[in-house]
PDB file of C-alpha atoms in Angstrom:
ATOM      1  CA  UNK A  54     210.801 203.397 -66.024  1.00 44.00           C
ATOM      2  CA  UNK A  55     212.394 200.025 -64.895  1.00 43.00           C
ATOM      3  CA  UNK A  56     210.300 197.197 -64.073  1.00 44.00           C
ATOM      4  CA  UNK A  57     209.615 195.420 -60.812  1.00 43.00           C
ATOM      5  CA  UNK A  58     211.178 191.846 -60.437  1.00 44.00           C
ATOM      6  CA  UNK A  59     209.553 189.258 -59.917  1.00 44.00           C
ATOM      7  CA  UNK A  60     211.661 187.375 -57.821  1.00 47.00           C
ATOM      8  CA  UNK A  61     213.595 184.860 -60.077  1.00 44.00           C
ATOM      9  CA  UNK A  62     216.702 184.250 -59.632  1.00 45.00           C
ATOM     10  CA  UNK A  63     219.648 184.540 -62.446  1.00 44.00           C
ATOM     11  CA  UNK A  64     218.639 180.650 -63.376  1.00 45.00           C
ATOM     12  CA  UNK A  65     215.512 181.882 -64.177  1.00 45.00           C
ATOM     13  CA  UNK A  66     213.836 180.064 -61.100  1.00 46.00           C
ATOM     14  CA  UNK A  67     211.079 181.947 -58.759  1.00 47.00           C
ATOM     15  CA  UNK A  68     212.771 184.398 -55.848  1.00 48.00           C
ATOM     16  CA  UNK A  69     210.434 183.330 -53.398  1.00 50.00           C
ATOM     17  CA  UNK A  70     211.953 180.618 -51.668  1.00 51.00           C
ATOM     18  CA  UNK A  71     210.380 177.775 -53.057  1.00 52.00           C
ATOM     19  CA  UNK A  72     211.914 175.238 -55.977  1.00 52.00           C
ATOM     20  CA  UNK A  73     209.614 175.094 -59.212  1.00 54.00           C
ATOM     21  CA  UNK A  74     207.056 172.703 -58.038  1.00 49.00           C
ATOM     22  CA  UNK A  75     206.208 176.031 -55.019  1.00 53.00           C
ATOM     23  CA  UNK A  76     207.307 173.336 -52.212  1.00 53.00           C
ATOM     24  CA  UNK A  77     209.660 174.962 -49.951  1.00 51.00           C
ATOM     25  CA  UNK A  78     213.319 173.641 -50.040  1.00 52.00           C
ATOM     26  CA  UNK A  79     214.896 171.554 -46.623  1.00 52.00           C
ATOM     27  CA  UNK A  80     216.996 172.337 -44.229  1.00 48.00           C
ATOM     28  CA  UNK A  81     220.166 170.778 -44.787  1.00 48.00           C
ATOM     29  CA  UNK A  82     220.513 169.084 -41.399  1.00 47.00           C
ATOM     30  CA  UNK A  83     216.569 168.193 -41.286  1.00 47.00           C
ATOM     31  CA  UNK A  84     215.030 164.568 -42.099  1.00 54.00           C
ATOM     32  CA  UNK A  85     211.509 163.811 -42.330  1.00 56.00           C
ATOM     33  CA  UNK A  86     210.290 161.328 -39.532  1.00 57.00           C
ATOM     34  CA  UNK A  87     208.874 158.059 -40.689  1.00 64.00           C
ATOM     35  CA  UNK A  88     205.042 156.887 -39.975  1.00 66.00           C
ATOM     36  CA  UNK A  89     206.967 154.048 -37.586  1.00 66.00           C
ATOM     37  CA  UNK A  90     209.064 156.229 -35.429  1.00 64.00           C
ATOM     38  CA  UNK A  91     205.311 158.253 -35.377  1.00 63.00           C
ATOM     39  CA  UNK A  92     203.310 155.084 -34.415  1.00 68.00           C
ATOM     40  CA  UNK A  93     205.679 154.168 -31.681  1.00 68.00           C
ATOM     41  CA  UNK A  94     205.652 158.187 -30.067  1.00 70.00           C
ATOM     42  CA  UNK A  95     202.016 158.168 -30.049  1.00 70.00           C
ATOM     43  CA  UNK A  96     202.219 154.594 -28.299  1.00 69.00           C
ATOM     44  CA  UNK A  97     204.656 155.316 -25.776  1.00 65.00           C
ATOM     45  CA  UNK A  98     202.655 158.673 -24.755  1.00 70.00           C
ATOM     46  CA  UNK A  99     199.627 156.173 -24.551  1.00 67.00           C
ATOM     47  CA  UNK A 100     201.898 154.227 -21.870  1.00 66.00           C
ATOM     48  CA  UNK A 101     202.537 157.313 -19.561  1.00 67.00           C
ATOM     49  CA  UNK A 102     198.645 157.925 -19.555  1.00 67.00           C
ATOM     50  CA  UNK A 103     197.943 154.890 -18.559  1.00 64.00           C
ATOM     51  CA  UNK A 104     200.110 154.044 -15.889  1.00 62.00           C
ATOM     52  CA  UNK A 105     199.472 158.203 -14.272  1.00 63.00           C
ATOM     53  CA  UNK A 106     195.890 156.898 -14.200  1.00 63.00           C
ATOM     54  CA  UNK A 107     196.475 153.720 -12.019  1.00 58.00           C
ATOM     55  CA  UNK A 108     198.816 156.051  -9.486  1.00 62.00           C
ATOM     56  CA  UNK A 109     196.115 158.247  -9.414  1.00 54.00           C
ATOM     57  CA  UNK A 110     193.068 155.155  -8.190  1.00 61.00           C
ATOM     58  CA  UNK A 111     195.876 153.827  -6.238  1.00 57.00           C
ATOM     59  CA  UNK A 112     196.201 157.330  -4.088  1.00 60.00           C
ATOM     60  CA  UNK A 113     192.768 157.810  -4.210  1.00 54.00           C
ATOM     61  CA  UNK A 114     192.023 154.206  -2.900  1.00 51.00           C
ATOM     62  CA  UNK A 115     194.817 154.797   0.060  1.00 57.00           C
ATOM     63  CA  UNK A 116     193.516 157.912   1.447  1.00 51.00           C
ATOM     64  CA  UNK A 117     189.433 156.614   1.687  1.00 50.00           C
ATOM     65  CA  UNK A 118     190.975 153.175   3.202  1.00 53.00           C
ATOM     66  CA  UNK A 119     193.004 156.044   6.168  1.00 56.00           C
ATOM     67  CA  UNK A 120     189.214 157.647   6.418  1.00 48.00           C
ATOM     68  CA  UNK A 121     187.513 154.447   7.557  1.00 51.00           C
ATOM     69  CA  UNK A 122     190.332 152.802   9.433  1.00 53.00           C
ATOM     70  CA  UNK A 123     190.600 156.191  11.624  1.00 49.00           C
ATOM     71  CA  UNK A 124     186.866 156.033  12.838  1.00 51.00           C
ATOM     72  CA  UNK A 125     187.086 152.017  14.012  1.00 51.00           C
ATOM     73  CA  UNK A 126     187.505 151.493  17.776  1.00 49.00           C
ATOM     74  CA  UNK A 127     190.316 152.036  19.328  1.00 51.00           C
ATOM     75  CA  UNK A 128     189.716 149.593  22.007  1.00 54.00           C
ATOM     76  CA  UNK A 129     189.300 146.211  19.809  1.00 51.00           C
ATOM     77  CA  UNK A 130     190.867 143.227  21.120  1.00 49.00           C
ATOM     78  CA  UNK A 131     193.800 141.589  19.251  1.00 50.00           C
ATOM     79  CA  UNK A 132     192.739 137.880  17.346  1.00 48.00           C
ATOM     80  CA  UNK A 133     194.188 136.185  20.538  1.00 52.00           C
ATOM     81  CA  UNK A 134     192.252 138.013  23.422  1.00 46.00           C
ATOM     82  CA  UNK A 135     189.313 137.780  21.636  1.00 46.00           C
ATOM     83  CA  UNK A 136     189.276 133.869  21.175  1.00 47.00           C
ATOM     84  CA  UNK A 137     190.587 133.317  24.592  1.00 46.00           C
ATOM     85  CA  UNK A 138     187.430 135.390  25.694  1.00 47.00           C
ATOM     86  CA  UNK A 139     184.850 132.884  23.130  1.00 45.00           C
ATOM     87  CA  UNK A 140     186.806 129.867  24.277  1.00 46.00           C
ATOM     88  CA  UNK A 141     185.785 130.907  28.232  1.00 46.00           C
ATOM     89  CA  UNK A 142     182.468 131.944  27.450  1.00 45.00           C
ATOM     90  CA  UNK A 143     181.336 128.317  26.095  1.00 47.00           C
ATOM     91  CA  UNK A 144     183.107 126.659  28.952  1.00 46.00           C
ATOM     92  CA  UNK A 145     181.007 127.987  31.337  1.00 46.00           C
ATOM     93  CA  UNK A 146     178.084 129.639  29.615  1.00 43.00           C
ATOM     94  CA  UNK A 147     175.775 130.270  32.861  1.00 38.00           C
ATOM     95  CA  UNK A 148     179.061 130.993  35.510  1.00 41.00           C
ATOM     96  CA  UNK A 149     177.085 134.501  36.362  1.00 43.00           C
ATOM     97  CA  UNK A 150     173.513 132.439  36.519  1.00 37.00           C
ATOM     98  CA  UNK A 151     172.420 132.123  39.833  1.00 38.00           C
ATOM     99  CA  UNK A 152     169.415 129.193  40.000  1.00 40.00           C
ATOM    100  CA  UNK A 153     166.489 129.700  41.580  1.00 42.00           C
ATOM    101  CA  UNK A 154     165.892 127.800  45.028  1.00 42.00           C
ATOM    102  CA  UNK A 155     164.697 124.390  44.535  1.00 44.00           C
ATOM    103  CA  UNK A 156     160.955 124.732  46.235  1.00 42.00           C
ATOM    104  CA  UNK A 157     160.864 121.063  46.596  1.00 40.00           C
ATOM    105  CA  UNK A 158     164.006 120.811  48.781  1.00 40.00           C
ATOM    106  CA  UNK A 159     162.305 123.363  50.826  1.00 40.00           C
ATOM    107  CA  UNK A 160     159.483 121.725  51.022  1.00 40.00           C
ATOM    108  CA  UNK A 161     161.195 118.646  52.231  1.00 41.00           C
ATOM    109  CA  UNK A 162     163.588 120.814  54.542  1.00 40.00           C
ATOM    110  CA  UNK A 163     160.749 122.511  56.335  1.00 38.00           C
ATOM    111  CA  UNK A 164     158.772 119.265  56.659  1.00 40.00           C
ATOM    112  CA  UNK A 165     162.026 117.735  57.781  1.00 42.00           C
ATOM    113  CA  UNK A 166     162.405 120.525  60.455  1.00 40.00           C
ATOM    114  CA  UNK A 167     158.594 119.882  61.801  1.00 40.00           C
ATOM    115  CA  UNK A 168     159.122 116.240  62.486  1.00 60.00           C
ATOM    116  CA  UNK A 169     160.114 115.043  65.814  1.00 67.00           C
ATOM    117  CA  UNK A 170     162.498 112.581  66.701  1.00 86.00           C
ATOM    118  CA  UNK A 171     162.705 108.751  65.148  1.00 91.00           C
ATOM    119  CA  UNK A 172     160.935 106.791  68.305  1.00 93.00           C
ATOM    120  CA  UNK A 173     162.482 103.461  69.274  1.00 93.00           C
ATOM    121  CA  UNK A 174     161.078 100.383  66.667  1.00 94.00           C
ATOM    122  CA  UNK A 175     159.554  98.850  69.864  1.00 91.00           C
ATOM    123  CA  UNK A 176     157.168  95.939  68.437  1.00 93.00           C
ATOM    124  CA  UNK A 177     157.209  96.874  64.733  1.00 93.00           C
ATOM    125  CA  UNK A 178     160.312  95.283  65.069  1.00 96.00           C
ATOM    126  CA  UNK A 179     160.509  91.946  63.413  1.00 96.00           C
ATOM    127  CA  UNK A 180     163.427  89.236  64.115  1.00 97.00           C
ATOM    128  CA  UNK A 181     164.801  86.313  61.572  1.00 97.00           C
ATOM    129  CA  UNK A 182     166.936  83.575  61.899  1.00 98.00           C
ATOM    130  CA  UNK A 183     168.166  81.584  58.340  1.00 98.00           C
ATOM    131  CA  UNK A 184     171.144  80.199  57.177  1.00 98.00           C
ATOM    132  CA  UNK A 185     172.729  80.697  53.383  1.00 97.00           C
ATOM    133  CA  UNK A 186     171.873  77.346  52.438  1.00 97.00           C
ATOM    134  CA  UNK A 187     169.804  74.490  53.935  1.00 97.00           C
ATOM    135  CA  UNK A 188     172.766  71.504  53.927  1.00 98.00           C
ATOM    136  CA  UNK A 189     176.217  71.626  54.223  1.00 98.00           C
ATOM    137  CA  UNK A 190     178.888  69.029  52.452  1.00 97.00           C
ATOM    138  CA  UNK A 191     181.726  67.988  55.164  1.00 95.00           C
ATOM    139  CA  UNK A 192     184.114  71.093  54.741  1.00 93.00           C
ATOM    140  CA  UNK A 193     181.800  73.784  53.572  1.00 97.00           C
ATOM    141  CA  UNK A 194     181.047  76.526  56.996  1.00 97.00           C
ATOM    142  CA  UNK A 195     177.952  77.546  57.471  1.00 97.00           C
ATOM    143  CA  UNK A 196     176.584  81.561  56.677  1.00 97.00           C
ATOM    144  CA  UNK A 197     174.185  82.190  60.047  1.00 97.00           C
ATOM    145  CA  UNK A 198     171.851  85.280  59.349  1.00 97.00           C
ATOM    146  CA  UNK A 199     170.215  87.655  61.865  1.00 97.00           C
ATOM    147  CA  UNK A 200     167.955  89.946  59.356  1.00 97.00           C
ATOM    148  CA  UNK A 201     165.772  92.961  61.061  1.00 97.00           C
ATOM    149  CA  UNK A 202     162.894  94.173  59.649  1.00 97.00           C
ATOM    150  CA  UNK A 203     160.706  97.104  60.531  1.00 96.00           C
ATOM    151  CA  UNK A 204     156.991  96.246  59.473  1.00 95.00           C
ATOM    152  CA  UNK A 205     155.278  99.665  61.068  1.00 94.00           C
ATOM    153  CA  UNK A 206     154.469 102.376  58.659  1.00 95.00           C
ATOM    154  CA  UNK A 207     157.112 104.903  60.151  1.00 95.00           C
ATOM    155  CA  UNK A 208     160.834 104.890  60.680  1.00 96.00           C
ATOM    156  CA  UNK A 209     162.311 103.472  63.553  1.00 96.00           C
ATOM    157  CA  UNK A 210     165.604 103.106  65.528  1.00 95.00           C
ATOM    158  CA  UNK A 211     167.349 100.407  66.864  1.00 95.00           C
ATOM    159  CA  UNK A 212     170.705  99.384  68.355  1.00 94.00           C
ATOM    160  CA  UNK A 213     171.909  96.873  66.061  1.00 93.00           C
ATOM    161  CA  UNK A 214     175.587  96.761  67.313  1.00 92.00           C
ATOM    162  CA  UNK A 215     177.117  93.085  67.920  1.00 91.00           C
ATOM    163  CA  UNK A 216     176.969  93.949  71.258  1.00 92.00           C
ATOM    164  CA  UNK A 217     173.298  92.898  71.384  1.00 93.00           C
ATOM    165  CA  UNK A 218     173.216  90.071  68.758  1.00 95.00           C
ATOM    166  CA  UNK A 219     173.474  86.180  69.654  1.00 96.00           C
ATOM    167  CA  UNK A 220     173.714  83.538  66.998  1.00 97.00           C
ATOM    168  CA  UNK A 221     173.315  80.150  68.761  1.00 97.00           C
ATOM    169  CA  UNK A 222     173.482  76.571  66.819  1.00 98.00           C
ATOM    170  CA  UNK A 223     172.042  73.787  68.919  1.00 97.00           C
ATOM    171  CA  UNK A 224     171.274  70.108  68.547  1.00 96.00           C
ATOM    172  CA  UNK A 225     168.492  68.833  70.552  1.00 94.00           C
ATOM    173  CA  UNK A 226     169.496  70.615  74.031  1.00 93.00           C
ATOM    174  CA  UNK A 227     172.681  70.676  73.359  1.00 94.00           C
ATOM    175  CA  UNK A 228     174.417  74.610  72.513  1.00 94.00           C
ATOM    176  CA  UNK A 229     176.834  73.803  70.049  1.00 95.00           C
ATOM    177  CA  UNK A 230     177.910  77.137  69.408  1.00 95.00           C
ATOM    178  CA  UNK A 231     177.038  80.456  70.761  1.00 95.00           C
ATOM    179  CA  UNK A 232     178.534  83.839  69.487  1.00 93.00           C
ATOM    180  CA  UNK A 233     179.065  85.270  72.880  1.00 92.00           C
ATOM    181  CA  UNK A 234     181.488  82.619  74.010  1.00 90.00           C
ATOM    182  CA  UNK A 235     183.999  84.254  72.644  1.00 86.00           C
ATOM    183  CA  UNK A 236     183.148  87.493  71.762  1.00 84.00           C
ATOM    184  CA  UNK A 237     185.581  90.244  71.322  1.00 81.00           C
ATOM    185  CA  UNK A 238     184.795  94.158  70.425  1.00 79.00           C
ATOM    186  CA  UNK A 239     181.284  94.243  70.620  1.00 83.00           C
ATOM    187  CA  UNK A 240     180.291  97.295  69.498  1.00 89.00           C
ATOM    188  CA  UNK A 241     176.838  99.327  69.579  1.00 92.00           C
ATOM    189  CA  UNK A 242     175.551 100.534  65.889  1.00 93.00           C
ATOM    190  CA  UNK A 243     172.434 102.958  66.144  1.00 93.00           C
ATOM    191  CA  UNK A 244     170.683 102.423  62.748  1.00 94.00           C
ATOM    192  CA  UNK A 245     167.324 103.854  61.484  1.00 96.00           C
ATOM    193  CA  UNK A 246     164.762 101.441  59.504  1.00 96.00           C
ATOM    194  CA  UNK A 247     162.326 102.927  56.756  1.00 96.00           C
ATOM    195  CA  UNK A 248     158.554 101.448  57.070  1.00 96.00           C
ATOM    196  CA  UNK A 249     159.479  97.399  55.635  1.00 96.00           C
ATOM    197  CA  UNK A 250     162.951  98.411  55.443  1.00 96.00           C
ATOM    198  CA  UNK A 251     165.100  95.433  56.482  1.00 95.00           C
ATOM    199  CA  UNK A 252     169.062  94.703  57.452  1.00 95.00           C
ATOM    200  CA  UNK A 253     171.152  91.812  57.525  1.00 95.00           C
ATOM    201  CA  UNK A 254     174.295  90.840  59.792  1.00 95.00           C
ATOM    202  CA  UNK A 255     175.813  87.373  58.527  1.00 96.00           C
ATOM    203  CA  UNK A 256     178.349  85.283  60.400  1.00 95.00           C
ATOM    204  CA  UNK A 257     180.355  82.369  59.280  1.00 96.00           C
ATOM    205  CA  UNK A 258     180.668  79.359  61.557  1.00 96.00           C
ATOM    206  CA  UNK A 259     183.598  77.306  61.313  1.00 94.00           C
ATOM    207  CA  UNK A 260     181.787  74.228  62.331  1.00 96.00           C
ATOM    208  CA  UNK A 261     183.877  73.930  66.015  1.00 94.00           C
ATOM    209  CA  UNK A 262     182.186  73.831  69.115  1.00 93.00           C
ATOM    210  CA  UNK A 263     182.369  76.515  72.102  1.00 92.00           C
ATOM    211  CA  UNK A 264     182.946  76.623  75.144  1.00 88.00           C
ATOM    212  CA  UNK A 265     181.879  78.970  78.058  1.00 85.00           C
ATOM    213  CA  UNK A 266     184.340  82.205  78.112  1.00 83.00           C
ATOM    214  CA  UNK A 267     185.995  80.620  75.092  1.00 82.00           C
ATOM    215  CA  UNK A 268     188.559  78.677  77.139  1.00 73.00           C
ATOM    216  CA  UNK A 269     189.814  75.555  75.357  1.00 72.00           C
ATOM    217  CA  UNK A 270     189.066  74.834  71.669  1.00 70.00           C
ATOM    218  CA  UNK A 271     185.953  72.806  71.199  1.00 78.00           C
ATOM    219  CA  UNK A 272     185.695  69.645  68.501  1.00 90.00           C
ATOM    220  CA  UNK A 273     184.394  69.514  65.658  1.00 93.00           C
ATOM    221  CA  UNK A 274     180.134  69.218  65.090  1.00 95.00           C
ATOM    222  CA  UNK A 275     179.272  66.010  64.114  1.00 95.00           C
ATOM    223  CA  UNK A 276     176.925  65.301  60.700  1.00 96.00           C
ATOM    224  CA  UNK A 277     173.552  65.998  61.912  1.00 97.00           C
ATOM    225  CA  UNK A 278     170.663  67.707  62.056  1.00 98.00           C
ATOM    226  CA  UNK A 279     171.027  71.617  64.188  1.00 98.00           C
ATOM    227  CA  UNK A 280     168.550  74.747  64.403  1.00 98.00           C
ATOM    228  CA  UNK A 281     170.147  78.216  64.597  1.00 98.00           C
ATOM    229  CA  UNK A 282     168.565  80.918  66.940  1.00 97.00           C
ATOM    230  CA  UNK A 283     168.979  84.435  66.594  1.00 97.00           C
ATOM    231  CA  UNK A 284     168.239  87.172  68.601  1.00 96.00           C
ATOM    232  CA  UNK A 285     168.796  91.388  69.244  1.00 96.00           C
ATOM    233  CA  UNK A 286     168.599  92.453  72.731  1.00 93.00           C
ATOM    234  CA  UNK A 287     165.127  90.612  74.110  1.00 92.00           C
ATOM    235  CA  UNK A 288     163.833  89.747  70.697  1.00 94.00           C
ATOM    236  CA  UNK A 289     164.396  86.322  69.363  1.00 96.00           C
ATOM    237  CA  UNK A 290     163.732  84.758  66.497  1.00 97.00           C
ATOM    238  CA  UNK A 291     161.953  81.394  65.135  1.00 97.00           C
ATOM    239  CA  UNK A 292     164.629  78.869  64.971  1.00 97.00           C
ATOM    240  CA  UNK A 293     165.840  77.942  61.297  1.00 98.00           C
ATOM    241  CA  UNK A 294     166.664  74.444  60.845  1.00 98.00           C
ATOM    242  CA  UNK A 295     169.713  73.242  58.949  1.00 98.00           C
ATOM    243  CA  UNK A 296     172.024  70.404  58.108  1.00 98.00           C
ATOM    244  CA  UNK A 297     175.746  69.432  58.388  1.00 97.00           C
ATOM    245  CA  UNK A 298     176.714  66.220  56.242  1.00 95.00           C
TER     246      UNK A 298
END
């Protein structure tokens, strides 16, 4: 009976594919890889993870940020409108606000309303007669003063116009001057005096003498001594003494 092989070849080496040492044999066109070319596989595959990761957050990130931005307001005013709006609503903070009356001015209104007419001054009213200065240097015109006073304890009226006022200088009996010589636009001024309230007319003399109905120019006053009397319709004042040098 023949015996079974065993698989070696003619050389006397194993039939089983595999060289003496039982590793297999290579392929003739194969070449085992080296640890680097390993290294840098498993590296670059690393890579790829990585950056699929951060597309993935990114994505994920996107779509919750199109969630919340769909449920805002649709009605929100742009940057502009909305500071125009602040900017108006400082400037006038209470413009809808609508105050309360003032019970005080009512109060005054109504008691206002009750009173009656202002009644004439009648003898509350005082008259004065003073000048601005008690001498006068040659050249320098005297300021004559009528001044009205109302010494009751409630208002008063009175025509004060020019056309019832009379400022007359005199020296001895002689009228130097008197205002309604030659008066021109006399005029009637109603005016209403509060209890010691008083008002002042002034008029500067120029020192020249009058005449009745203002016809010629007079002369000059002479240095001396003179008194100046004033008066509003029938009420006249004390005389006020004064000097020209």
């Amino acid at each position: 009976m023949a015996q079974k092989g065993t698989g070696s070849t003619p050389g006397g080496r194993p039939g089983n594919g595999r060289d003496e040492h039982g590793r297999a044999p290579r392929h003739p066109g194969s070449r085992r890889e080296s640890p680097e070319v390993y290294r840098r596989r498993r590296l670059v595959a690393a890579l790829a993870a990585g950056v699929l990761l951060v597309l993935v957050a990114v994505g994920a990130v996107s779509a919750l940020a199109g969630v919340l931005g769909s449920e805002e307001p649709t009605d929100t005013p742009a940057p502009d409108t909305a500071t125009a709006s602040a900017a108006a609503a400082s400037a006038e903070p209470f413009a809808d606000f609508t105050p309360r009356p003032d019970e005080s001015a009512s109060a005054s209104a109504s008691a206002s309303a009750t009173e009656g007419p202002v009644q004439e001054c009648g003898p509350d009213l005082a008259v004065r007669a003073s000048t601005d200065r008690e001498s006068y240097p040659e050249g320098v015109e005297p300021v004559l003063v009528l001044t009205l006073e109302n010494t009751g304890e409630d208002p008063c009226r009175v025509n004060a116009g020019t056309s019832r006022m009379v400022y007359e200088v005199t020296s001895g009996a002689d009228i130097v001057f008197d205002s309604r010589h030659c008066q021109a636009g006399a005029e009637d001024t109603e005016v209403t005096l509060e209890p010691g309230q008083e008002q002042s007319a002034r008029l500067t003399w120029n020192r020249l003498r009058t005449a009745e109905g203002c016809a010629e120019a007079g002369g000059e006053a002479q240095p001396g001594y003179y008194r100046l009397v004033t008066s509003l319709g029938e009420r006249t004042a004390e005389p006020a003494p004064f000097v020209l040098e």
